[in-house]
Coordinates of C-alpha atoms in Angstrom, one line a residue:
X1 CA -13.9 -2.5 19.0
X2 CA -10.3 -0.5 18.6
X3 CA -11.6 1.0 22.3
X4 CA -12.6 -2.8 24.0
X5 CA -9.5 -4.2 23.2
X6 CA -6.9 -1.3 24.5
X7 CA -8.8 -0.6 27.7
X8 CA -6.8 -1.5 30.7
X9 CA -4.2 -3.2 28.4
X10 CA -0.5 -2.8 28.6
X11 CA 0.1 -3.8 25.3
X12 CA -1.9 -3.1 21.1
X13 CA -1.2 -5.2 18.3
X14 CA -2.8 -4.5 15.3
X15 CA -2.3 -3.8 11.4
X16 CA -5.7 -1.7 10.7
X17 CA -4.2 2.0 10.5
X18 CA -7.1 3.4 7.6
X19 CA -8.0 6.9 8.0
X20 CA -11.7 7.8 9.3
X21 CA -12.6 8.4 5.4
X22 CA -11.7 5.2 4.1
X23 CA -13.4 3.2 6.5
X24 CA -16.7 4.9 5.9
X25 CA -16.1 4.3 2.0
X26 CA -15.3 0.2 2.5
X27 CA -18.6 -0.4 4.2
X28 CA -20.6 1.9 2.6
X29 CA -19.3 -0.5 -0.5
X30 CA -20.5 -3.3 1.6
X31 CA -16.8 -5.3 1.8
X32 CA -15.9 -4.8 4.8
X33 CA -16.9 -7.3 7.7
X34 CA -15.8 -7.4 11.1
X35 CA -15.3 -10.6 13.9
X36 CA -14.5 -11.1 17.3
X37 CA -13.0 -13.9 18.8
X38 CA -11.8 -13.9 22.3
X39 CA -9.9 -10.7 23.1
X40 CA -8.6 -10.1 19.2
X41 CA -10.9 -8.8 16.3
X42 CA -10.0 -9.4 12.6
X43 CA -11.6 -6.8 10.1
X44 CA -11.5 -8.4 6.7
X45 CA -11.7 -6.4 3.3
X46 CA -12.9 -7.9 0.1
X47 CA -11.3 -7.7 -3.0
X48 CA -11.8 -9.3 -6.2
X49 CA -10.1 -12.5 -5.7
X50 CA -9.0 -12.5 -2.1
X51 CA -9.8 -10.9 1.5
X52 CA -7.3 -8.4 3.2
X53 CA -7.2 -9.6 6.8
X54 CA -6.5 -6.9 9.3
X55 CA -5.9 -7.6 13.5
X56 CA -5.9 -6.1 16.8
X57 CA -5.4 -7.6 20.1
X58 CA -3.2 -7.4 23.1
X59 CA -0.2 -9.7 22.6
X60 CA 1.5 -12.6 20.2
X61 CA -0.5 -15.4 22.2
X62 CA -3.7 -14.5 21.7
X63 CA -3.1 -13.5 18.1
X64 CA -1.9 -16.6 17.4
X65 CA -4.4 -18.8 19.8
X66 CA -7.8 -16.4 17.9
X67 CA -5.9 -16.7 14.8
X68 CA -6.0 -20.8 14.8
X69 CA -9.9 -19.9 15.3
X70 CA -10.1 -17.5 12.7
X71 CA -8.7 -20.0 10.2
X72 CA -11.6 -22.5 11.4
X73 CA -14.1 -20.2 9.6
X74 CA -12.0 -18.9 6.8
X75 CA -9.9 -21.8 5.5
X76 CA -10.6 -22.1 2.1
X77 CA -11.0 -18.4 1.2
X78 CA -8.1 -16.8 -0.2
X79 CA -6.6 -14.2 3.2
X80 CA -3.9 -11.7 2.5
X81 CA -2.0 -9.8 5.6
X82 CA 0.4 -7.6 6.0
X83 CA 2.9 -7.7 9.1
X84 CA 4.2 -4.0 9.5
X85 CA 6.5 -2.9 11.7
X86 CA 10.1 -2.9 12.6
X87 CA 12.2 -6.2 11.4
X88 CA 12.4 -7.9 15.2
X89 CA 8.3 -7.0 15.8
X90 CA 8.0 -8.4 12.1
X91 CA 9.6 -11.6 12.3
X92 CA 7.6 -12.6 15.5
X93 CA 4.4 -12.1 13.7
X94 CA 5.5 -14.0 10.7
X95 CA 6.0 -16.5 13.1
X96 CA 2.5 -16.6 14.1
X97 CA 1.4 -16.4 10.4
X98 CA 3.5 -19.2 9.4
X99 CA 2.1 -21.8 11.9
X100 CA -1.4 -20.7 11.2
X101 CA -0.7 -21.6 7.5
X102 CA 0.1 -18.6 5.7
X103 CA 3.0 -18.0 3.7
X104 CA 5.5 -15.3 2.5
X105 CA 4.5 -13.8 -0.6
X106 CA 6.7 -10.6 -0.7
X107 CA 8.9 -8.3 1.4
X108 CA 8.5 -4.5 1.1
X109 CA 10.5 -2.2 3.0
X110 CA 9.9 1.7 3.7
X111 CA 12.5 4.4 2.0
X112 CA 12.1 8.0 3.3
X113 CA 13.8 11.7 2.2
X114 CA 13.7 14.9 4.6
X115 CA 11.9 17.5 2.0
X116 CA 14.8 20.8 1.0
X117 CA 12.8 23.5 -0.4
X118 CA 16.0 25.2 -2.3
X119 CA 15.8 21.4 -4.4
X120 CA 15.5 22.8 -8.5
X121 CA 12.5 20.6 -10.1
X122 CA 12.3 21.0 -14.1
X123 CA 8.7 20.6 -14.8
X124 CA 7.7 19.6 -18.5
X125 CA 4.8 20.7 -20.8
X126 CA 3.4 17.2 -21.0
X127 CA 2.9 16.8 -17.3
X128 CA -0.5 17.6 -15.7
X129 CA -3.2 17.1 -13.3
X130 CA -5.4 14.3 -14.3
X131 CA -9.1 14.5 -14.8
X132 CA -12.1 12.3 -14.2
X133 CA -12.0 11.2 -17.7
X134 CA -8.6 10.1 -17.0
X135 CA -10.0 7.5 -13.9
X136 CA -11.1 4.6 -16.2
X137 CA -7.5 4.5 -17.8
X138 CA -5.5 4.7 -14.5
X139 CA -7.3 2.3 -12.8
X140 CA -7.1 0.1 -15.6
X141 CA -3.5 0.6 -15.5
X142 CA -3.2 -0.1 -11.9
X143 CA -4.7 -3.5 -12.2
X144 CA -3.1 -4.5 -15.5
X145 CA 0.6 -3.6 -14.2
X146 CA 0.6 -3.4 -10.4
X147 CA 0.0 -6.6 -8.1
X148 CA -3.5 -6.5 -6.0
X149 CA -1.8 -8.8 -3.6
X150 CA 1.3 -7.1 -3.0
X151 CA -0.1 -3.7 -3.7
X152 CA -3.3 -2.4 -2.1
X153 CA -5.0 -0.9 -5.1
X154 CA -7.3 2.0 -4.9
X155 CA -11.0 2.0 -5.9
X156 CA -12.9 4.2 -8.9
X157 CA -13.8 6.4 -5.7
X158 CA -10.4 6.6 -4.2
X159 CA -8.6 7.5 -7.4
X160 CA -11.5 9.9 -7.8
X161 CA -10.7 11.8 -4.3
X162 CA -6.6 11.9 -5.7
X163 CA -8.4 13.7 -8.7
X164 CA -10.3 16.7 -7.4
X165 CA -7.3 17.1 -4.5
X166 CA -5.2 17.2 -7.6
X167 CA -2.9 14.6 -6.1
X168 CA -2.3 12.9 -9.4
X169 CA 0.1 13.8 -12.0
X170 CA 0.2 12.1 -15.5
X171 CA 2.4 12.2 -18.4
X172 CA 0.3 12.5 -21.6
X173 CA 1.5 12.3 -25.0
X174 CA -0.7 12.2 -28.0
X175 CA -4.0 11.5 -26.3
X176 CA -2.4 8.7 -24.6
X177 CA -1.0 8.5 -20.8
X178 CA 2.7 7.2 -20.9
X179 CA 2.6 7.3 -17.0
X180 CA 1.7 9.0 -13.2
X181 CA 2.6 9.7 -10.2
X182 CA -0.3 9.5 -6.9
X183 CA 0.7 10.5 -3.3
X184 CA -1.2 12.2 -0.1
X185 CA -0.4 14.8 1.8
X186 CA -1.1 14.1 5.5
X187 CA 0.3 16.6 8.0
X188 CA 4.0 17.4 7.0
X189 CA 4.1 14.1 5.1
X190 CA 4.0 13.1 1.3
X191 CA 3.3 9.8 0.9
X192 CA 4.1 8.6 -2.6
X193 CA 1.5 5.9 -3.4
X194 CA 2.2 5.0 -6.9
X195 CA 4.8 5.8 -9.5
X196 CA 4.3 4.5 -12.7
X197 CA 5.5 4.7 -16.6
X198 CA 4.1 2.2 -19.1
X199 CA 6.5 -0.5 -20.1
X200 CA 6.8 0.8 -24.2
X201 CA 8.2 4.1 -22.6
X202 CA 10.5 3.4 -20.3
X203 CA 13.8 4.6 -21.7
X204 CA 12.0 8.3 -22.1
X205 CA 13.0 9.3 -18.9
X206 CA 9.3 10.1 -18.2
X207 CA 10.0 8.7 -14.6
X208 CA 12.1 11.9 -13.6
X209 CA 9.7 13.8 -15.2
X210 CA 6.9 12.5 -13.0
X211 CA 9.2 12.4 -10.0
X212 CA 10.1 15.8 -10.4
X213 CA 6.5 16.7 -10.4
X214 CA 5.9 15.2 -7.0
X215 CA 8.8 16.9 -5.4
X216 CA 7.4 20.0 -6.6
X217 CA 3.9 19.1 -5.7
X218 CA 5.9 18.1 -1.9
X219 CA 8.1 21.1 -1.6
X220 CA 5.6 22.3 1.6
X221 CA 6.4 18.8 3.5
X222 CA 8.8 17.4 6.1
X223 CA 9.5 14.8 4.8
X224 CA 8.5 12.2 1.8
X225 CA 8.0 8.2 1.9
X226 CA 7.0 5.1 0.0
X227 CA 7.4 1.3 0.7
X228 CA 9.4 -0.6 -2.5
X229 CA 9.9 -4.6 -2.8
X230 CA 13.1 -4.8 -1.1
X231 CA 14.3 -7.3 -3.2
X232 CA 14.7 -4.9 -5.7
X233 CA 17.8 -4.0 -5.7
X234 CA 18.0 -1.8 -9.1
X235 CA 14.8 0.2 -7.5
X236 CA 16.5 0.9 -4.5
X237 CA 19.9 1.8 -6.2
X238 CA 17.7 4.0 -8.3
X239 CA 15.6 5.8 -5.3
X240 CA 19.3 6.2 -3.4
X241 CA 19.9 8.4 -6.3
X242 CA 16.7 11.0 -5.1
X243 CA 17.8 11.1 -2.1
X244 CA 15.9 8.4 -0.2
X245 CA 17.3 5.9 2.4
X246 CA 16.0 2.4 4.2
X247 CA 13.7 3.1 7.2
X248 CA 13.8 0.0 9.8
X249 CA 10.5 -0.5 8.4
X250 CA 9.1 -3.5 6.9
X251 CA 6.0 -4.7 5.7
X252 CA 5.7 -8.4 5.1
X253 CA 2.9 -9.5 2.9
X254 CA 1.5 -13.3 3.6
X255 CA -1.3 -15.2 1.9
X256 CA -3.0 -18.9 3.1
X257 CA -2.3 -19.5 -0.1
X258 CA 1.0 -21.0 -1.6
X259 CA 1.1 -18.2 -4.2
X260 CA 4.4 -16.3 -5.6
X261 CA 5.2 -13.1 -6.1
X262 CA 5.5 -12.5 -9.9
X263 CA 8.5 -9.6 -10.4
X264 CA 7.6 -8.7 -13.5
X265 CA 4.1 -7.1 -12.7
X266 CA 4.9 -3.4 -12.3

């Protein structure tokens, strides 16, 4: 469909980057589900409560002229996109999105480091590689403090794969997992997917710890990225700090539902 649609085109729109991999795992899970209409096809995912709508097509006009025919079928199920790309790209797609009915729900932007290997990372004791027993908890810890809407949360089998490439990191104290870090490795890139440190331990400084950990885990990269809310100011403040700096990279999140953004989620 990718192929049909950039053949003899001068231009490619589209939001659907997933590796090989992860396609292969969302429809052997049965939730994936792909339309055509005209010269665009959406590719929608399901989730729990709500679709993730993904696009490709060959300019802003016929997105938005499919897209009015898209919503025909799909009206009164619950659609999430996200718009990424650079802020002028961004806003032109919004556009779209907001005629056809959808509305902002939050604003992340992308923050990136350039990797120095002479960088001194402290490691503590209580820092490890997680398990497969440990799956169950993180996932649960995903979905109780992390926004599915905002946040494209990883499945049992996904979190699994993180496991056995040792790509997560967790902070356990007591039996009891006070926080982790998850990221990939693709090429000469580190992405960090998720940082996290339960609310009741916050002031431990079991953040740095983590951090630390990936950096370590990263030393072998060219670089290291993550998207943030950019409305968070104190986040970004904080990530300055390690090193990290805007990228003109944006990724609005919209939903045909008049839904906010709760802040206090993760």
């Amino acid at each position: 469909a990718v192929k049909r649609i950039k053949e003899g085109k001068k231009s490619f729109l589209t939001n659907f980057y997933p590796d090989k991999e992860r396609i292969y795992r969302w429809i052997d899970s049965g939730k994936l589900f792909i339309f055509n209409f005209n010269d665009t096809f959406f590719v929608i995912r399901e989730n729990k409560n709500f679709f993730n709508l993904f696009y490709c097509t060959n300019s802003i006009d016929l997105l938005c002229q499919d897209l009015t025919e898209f919503n025909k079928k799909f009206h009164e199920s619950h659609i999430v996109v996200d718009l990424i790309g650079k802020m002028d790209d961004v806003l032109l797609l919004r556009e779209v999105f907001n005629k056809n009915n959808f509305y902002d729900y939050v604003t992340m932007c992308r923050m990136s480091k350039i990797t120095n290997e002479n960088d001194s990372n402290i490691l503590n004791a209580d820092i490890k590689n997680a398990q497969t027993e440990h799956i169950d908890i993180i996932k649960n810890l995903l979905y109780t403090y992390f926004d599915p809407i905002a946040e494209q949360l990883p499945s049992y089998d996904e979190i699994l794969k993180w496991v056995k490439l040792g790509h997560i990191s967790i902070y356990e104290h007591e039996g009891n997992i006070h926080g982790f870090v998850i990221y990939d490795l693709i090429g000469l890139t580190s992405y960090l997917r998720y940082w996290f440190v339960h609310p009741e331990h916050r002031d431990e400084k079991i953040g740095s710890k983590l951090l630390n950990k990936y950096f370590a885990d990263s030393k072998k990269t060219k670089r290291q990225l993550f998207w943030v809310i950019q409305s968070n100011d104190n986040a970004i403040k904080r990530y300055k700090r390690y090193g990290f700096a805007p990228e003109n990279l944006y990724d609005f999140v919209m939903t045909n539902k008049n839904v906010h953004y709760e802040t206090d989620c993760n």
